[in-house]
Coordinates of C-alpha atoms and ligand atoms in Angstrom, one line a residue:
M16 CA 96.3 95.1 120.6
T17 CA 93.8 92.7 122.1
T18 CA 92.7 89.3 121.1
T19 CA 89.4 87.9 122.3
P20 CA 87.7 84.6 121.5
A21 CA 85.5 84.8 118.5
P22 CA 83.7 81.5 118.3
Q23 CA 81.8 82.6 115.2
S24 CA 85.0 82.5 113.1
G25 CA 85.9 78.9 112.7
A26 CA 85.9 75.8 110.5
E27 CA 82.6 74.7 111.7
T28 CA 80.9 77.7 109.9
G29 CA 83.1 77.3 106.8
V30 CA 84.3 80.9 107.3
L31 CA 88.1 81.2 107.3
A32 CA 88.4 85.0 107.9
R33 CA 86.0 87.7 108.8
V34 CA 87.4 91.2 108.2
S35 CA 85.5 94.1 109.6
D36 CA 85.8 97.9 109.4
V37 CA 89.4 98.3 108.3
R38 CA 90.4 102.0 108.2
C39 CA 93.9 103.1 107.4
V40 CA 95.5 106.5 107.0
Y41 CA 98.9 107.8 105.9
G42 CA 100.3 110.6 108.0
G43 CA 99.2 110.3 111.6
G44 CA 99.0 114.1 111.9
E45 CA 96.6 116.8 110.8
Q46 CA 97.3 116.0 107.1
D47 CA 96.1 112.4 107.3
F48 CA 95.2 110.8 104.0
T49 CA 92.6 108.1 104.3
A50 CA 93.7 105.2 102.1
V51 CA 91.3 102.4 103.3
D52 CA 87.9 103.5 104.4
G53 CA 85.9 100.9 106.3
V54 CA 86.5 97.7 104.5
S55 CA 84.6 94.5 105.6
F56 CA 84.4 91.1 103.9
E57 CA 84.4 87.4 104.6
L58 CA 86.4 84.6 103.1
N59 CA 85.5 81.0 103.3
E60 CA 87.8 78.1 103.9
G61 CA 89.6 77.2 100.6
E62 CA 88.6 80.4 98.8
I63 CA 90.6 82.8 96.8
L64 CA 89.4 86.4 96.9
G65 CA 90.6 88.6 94.1
L66 CA 91.0 92.2 95.1
A67 CA 90.9 94.5 92.1
G68 CA 90.9 98.2 91.5
E69 CA 92.8 101.0 89.8
S70 CA 96.3 102.0 90.9
G71 CA 96.1 104.0 94.1
C72 CA 92.7 102.7 95.3
G73 CA 94.2 101.2 98.5
K74 CA 94.8 97.5 97.7
T75 CA 98.3 97.3 99.0
T76 CA 97.5 99.3 102.0
L77 CA 94.6 97.0 102.9
G78 CA 96.9 94.0 102.3
N79 CA 99.5 95.4 104.7
A80 CA 96.9 96.1 107.3
L81 CA 95.6 92.5 107.1
A82 CA 99.1 91.1 107.2
M83 CA 99.8 93.2 110.2
I84 CA 102.9 94.8 108.6
A85 CA 101.7 98.4 108.7
V86 CA 104.6 100.8 109.6
P87 CA 104.5 104.6 109.9
P88 CA 103.5 106.7 108.0
L89 CA 100.7 104.0 107.6
Y90 CA 98.4 103.7 110.6
V91 CA 95.6 101.3 110.9
L92 CA 93.0 103.2 112.8
S93 CA 90.5 100.4 113.2
G94 CA 89.9 96.9 111.9
R95 CA 89.3 93.4 113.2
L96 CA 90.3 90.1 111.8
G97 CA 88.4 87.1 113.0
I98 CA 90.3 83.9 112.2
D99 CA 91.0 80.6 114.0
G100 CA 88.6 81.4 116.8
R101 CA 90.5 84.6 117.5
E102 CA 89.5 88.2 117.0
I103 CA 92.7 90.2 116.2
D104 CA 92.6 93.9 116.6
L105 CA 94.5 95.2 113.6
A106 CA 94.9 98.8 114.8
T107 CA 98.5 99.8 115.1
L108 CA 98.5 103.1 117.0
N109 CA 101.7 102.5 119.0
A110 CA 104.8 100.3 118.8
A111 CA 103.5 97.8 121.4
D112 CA 100.7 96.9 119.0
V113 CA 103.2 96.1 116.2
K114 CA 105.1 93.8 118.6
A115 CA 101.9 92.1 119.7
H116 CA 101.0 91.2 116.2
R117 CA 104.3 89.3 115.7
P118 CA 103.0 85.8 116.6
Y119 CA 100.4 86.0 113.8
R120 CA 102.7 87.2 111.1
G121 CA 103.8 84.4 108.7
T122 CA 101.7 81.8 110.5
T123 CA 98.1 83.2 110.7
V124 CA 98.6 85.6 107.9
S125 CA 101.6 85.7 105.5
M126 CA 102.4 88.5 103.0
L127 CA 103.9 88.0 99.6
P128 CA 104.8 91.6 99.0
Q129 CA 104.8 93.4 95.7
G130 CA 108.2 93.1 93.9
A131 CA 109.4 90.4 96.4
M132 CA 111.1 88.4 93.7
N133 CA 113.3 91.4 92.9
A134 CA 114.2 92.0 96.5
I135 CA 116.0 88.7 97.0
S136 CA 119.5 89.4 98.0
P137 CA 121.9 88.6 95.1
T138 CA 124.6 87.4 97.6
L139 CA 122.4 84.7 99.3
R140 CA 121.6 81.3 98.1
I141 CA 117.9 80.4 98.3
R142 CA 118.7 78.0 101.1
S143 CA 119.9 80.9 103.3
L144 CA 116.7 82.8 102.5
V145 CA 114.8 79.8 103.7
L146 CA 116.7 79.8 107.0
D147 CA 116.3 83.5 107.5
V148 CA 112.5 83.2 107.1
M149 CA 112.2 80.2 109.4
R150 CA 114.5 81.7 112.0
A151 CA 112.5 85.0 112.0
H152 CA 109.7 83.0 113.5
D153 CA 111.7 80.4 115.5
K154 CA 115.2 81.4 116.1
N155 CA 116.0 77.9 117.4
V156 CA 114.9 76.0 114.3
A157 CA 117.6 73.5 113.2
K158 CA 119.1 74.1 109.8
D159 CA 118.3 70.6 108.6
E160 CA 114.8 70.8 109.8
A161 CA 114.2 74.0 107.9
L162 CA 115.8 72.8 104.7
D163 CA 114.0 69.4 104.9
L164 CA 110.7 71.3 105.1
A165 CA 111.7 73.5 102.1
R166 CA 112.7 70.4 100.1
D167 CA 109.4 68.6 100.9
R168 CA 107.4 71.6 99.9
L169 CA 109.3 72.0 96.6
K170 CA 108.7 68.3 95.8
M171 CA 105.1 68.6 96.7
L172 CA 104.7 71.4 94.3
E173 CA 106.8 69.6 91.6
M174 CA 109.6 72.1 91.7
P175 CA 113.3 71.2 91.4
V176 CA 114.9 70.9 94.9
R177 CA 118.2 72.2 93.4
V178 CA 116.8 75.7 93.5
L179 CA 117.9 75.8 97.1
D180 CA 121.5 75.9 96.0
S181 CA 120.9 78.7 93.5
Y182 CA 121.4 82.4 93.7
A183 CA 118.5 84.6 92.6
H184 CA 120.2 85.7 89.3
Q185 CA 120.4 82.0 88.3
L186 CA 116.6 81.7 88.3
S187 CA 114.1 83.0 85.8
G188 CA 111.6 85.6 86.9
G189 CA 108.8 83.0 87.0
M190 CA 110.9 80.6 89.0
K191 CA 112.0 83.3 91.4
Q192 CA 108.4 84.3 92.1
R193 CA 107.3 80.6 92.7
V194 CA 110.3 80.1 95.0
I195 CA 109.5 83.2 97.0
T196 CA 105.8 82.1 97.2
V197 CA 106.9 78.7 98.5
I198 CA 109.2 80.4 101.1
S199 CA 106.5 82.8 102.3
T200 CA 104.1 79.9 102.9
L201 CA 106.6 77.5 104.6
L202 CA 104.9 78.1 107.9
N203 CA 101.5 77.1 106.5
P204 CA 99.8 80.4 107.0
R205 CA 96.0 80.2 107.2
L206 CA 95.7 83.2 104.9
L207 CA 98.1 84.4 102.2
I208 CA 98.0 88.0 101.0
A209 CA 99.6 87.9 97.5
D210 CA 100.2 91.5 96.3
E211 CA 100.6 91.6 92.5
P212 CA 102.5 88.3 92.4
T213 CA 102.0 87.9 88.6
S214 CA 102.4 91.5 87.4
A215 CA 106.1 91.2 86.3
L216 CA 105.7 87.8 84.7
D217 CA 105.1 86.7 81.2
V218 CA 101.9 84.8 80.4
S219 CA 103.3 81.3 80.8
S220 CA 105.0 82.2 84.1
Q221 CA 101.7 83.8 85.2
R222 CA 99.9 80.5 84.5
M223 CA 102.5 78.4 86.4
L224 CA 102.2 80.7 89.4
V225 CA 98.4 80.6 89.3
E226 CA 98.4 76.8 89.0
M227 CA 100.8 76.6 91.9
L228 CA 98.7 78.8 94.1
L229 CA 95.6 76.8 93.3
A230 CA 97.5 73.6 94.2
M231 CA 98.7 75.1 97.5
V232 CA 95.1 76.0 98.5
E233 CA 93.9 72.5 97.4
Q234 CA 96.6 70.9 99.4
R235 CA 95.8 73.2 102.3
I236 CA 99.3 74.6 102.5
M237 CA 97.2 77.7 103.2
S238 CA 93.5 77.9 103.6
G239 CA 92.7 81.0 101.7
V240 CA 94.3 83.7 99.6
V241 CA 93.6 87.4 99.1
F242 CA 95.1 88.0 95.6
V243 CA 95.7 91.6 95.0
T244 CA 96.0 93.0 91.4
H245 CA 94.5 95.3 88.9
D246 CA 94.9 92.6 86.3
L247 CA 91.3 91.4 86.0
P248 CA 92.0 88.6 83.4
V249 CA 94.4 87.0 85.9
L250 CA 92.0 87.4 88.7
S251 CA 89.2 85.8 86.8
Q252 CA 91.4 82.8 86.3
I253 CA 92.1 82.2 90.0
S254 CA 89.4 83.8 92.1
D255 CA 86.3 82.3 93.6
K256 CA 85.1 85.8 94.6
L257 CA 86.0 89.3 93.4
A258 CA 86.1 92.4 95.4
I259 CA 86.2 95.7 93.5
M260 CA 87.9 98.5 95.3
N261 CA 87.6 102.2 94.6
R262 CA 89.0 105.1 96.7
G263 CA 89.6 103.0 99.7
A264 CA 86.3 101.2 99.8
I265 CA 84.9 97.9 98.4
V266 CA 82.1 99.0 96.1
E267 CA 81.1 95.5 94.9
M268 CA 81.9 91.9 95.9
G269 CA 80.5 88.6 94.6
P270 CA 81.3 85.3 93.0
T271 CA 83.7 85.9 90.1
A272 CA 81.6 84.6 87.2
Q273 CA 78.5 86.5 88.4
L274 CA 80.3 89.7 89.0
V275 CA 82.0 89.6 85.6
E276 CA 78.8 88.7 83.8
D277 CA 76.5 91.0 85.6
P278 CA 78.2 93.8 87.4
Q279 CA 75.9 95.8 89.6
H280 CA 78.1 98.8 90.4
P281 CA 78.9 101.4 87.7
Y282 CA 82.5 101.4 88.8
T283 CA 82.8 97.7 88.3
E284 CA 81.3 98.0 84.8
K285 CA 83.8 100.7 84.0
L286 CA 86.7 98.7 85.3
L287 CA 85.6 95.6 83.3
G288 CA 85.0 97.8 80.2
S289 CA 88.6 99.1 80.5
V290 CA 90.0 95.6 79.9
L291 CA 87.6 94.7 77.1
D292 CA 87.4 96.1 73.6
P293 CA 84.3 98.2 73.1
T294 CA 83.2 96.5 69.9
A295 CA 80.5 94.0 70.5
E296 CA 82.3 91.0 69.0
T297 CA 85.6 91.4 70.8
R298 CA 83.7 92.4 74.0
R299 CA 81.9 89.0 73.7
K300 CA 85.1 87.2 73.1
G301 CA 86.8 89.0 76.0
K302 CA 84.0 88.1 78.3
E303 CA 84.2 84.4 77.2
W304 CA 87.9 84.6 78.0
L305 CA 87.4 86.3 81.3
T306 CA 84.7 83.8 82.4
G307 CA 86.0 80.6 81.1
G308 CA 87.9 80.5 77.8
S309 CA 91.3 80.3 79.3
G310 CA 90.8 76.8 80.6
L311 CA 92.2 77.7 84.0
V312 CA 89.1 79.6 85.1
R313 CA 87.2 78.1 88.0
S314 CA 83.8 77.3 86.5
A315 CA 80.6 78.8 87.9
T316 CA 79.7 75.3 89.1
E317 CA 82.9 75.1 91.0
T318 CA 82.3 78.5 92.5
A319 CA 78.8 77.5 93.5
A320 CA 80.2 74.3 95.0
S321 CA 82.6 76.4 97.1
G322 CA 79.5 77.7 98.9
T323 CA 79.7 81.3 97.7
S324 CA 76.5 83.0 97.1
P325 CA 75.5 86.7 96.5
S326 CA 74.0 86.7 100.0
D327 CA 77.5 86.0 101.3
T328 CA 78.3 89.6 100.4
P329 CA 78.7 91.6 103.6
K330 CA 76.4 94.5 103.8
G331 CA 79.2 96.9 104.1
A332 CA 80.9 95.6 101.0
T333 CA 78.4 97.1 98.5
S334 CA 77.2 100.6 97.8
Ligands
ATP28 N1 103.9 105.9 102.2 C1 102.9 106.6 101.8 N2 102.7 107.8 102.2 C2 101.6 108.5 101.8 N3 100.6 108.0 101.0 C3 100.8 106.8 100.5 C4 101.9 106.0 100.9 N4 101.8 104.8 100.3 C5 100.6 104.8 99.6 N5 100.0 106.0 99.7 C6 98.8 106.5 99.1 O1 97.7 105.6 99.5 C7 96.8 105.4 98.5 C8 96.7 103.9 98.3 O2 97.9 103.3 97.9 P1 98.1 101.8 97.6 O3 99.5 101.5 97.3 O4 97.5 101.0 98.7 O5 97.2 101.6 96.3 P2 97.2 100.3 95.3 O6 95.7 100.2 95.0 O7 97.8 99.2 95.9 O8 98.0 100.8 94.1 P3 98.9 100.0 93.0 O9 97.9 99.1 92.3 O10 99.5 101.0 92.2 O11 99.9 99.2 93.8 C9 97.4 106.1 97.2 O12 96.7 107.3 97.1 C10 98.8 106.3 97.6 O13 99.3 107.4 96.9

């Protein structure tokens, strides 16, 4: 793995992350299966990018590549991440590469993996989980320092500090997911990859998590999020931009409201159609809901104010 200065990726341009030509395969032998096929996009400071597509299209694989947690049989053949004035080579063709990515994991990019809330050890109090996560990055961190940070963060997000003394089974699903989100962002990652964080939650817990993520971006706990899901209604509530993925490639990307209102790619239209009733009236209502009716949706004005425009779409991101 190599890192070289990339002055074009920095706050002065408003660009948080520039992802180019990510290619991933499963296998590593003659029977390689290409799961991500040349994905490129940009994310501005403070933006949430929704990554949507049918099951199996490569969303999680792309997320793992960006978070630098690809392990065999997944191999990242190529890909670069320009962030914080660095150009990180994402390719993971040998064990040395995996080690070299370590300084960036959890700090530059943090992953909230699919099903994370159900993977919390039942024998650990949340406070032990906090320590484990902090010590994975800095084995010398003092216990009090780590717990103080967790307490501050919980307070900042208006969550009860007492969850630190709880075991996972004492928390609701929604609370577990919010706690795990807080823990995975304790190190103030510049970019959070959240993989299906709301899929196992009921509607009110989904809303609470969405509101918390928006607050975390607003308070710059992290500077941007790639929010992975095939749940388009949830994505329309939270995303500034949407990227639609099909068979390992991004087929269309643009500001959320614009993409939902006026999809350009037949696959996007098909995907949107699959979440909307085909009758004209319910389709209209569905679109209203998708584009603003829920009350949580970022308005077109807000999206425009975030500096996103159709011309932001990287050339390689449309077809
Ligand atoms: N360990 C693996 N070995 C071989 N192929 C895999 C492996 N993991 C995933 N794949 C394949 O890679 C492709 C992309 O999978 P991925 O999990 O990235 O899709 P996804 O869009 O995240 O799906 P979902 O929405 O169901 O989570 C799929 O065809 C999948 O079968």
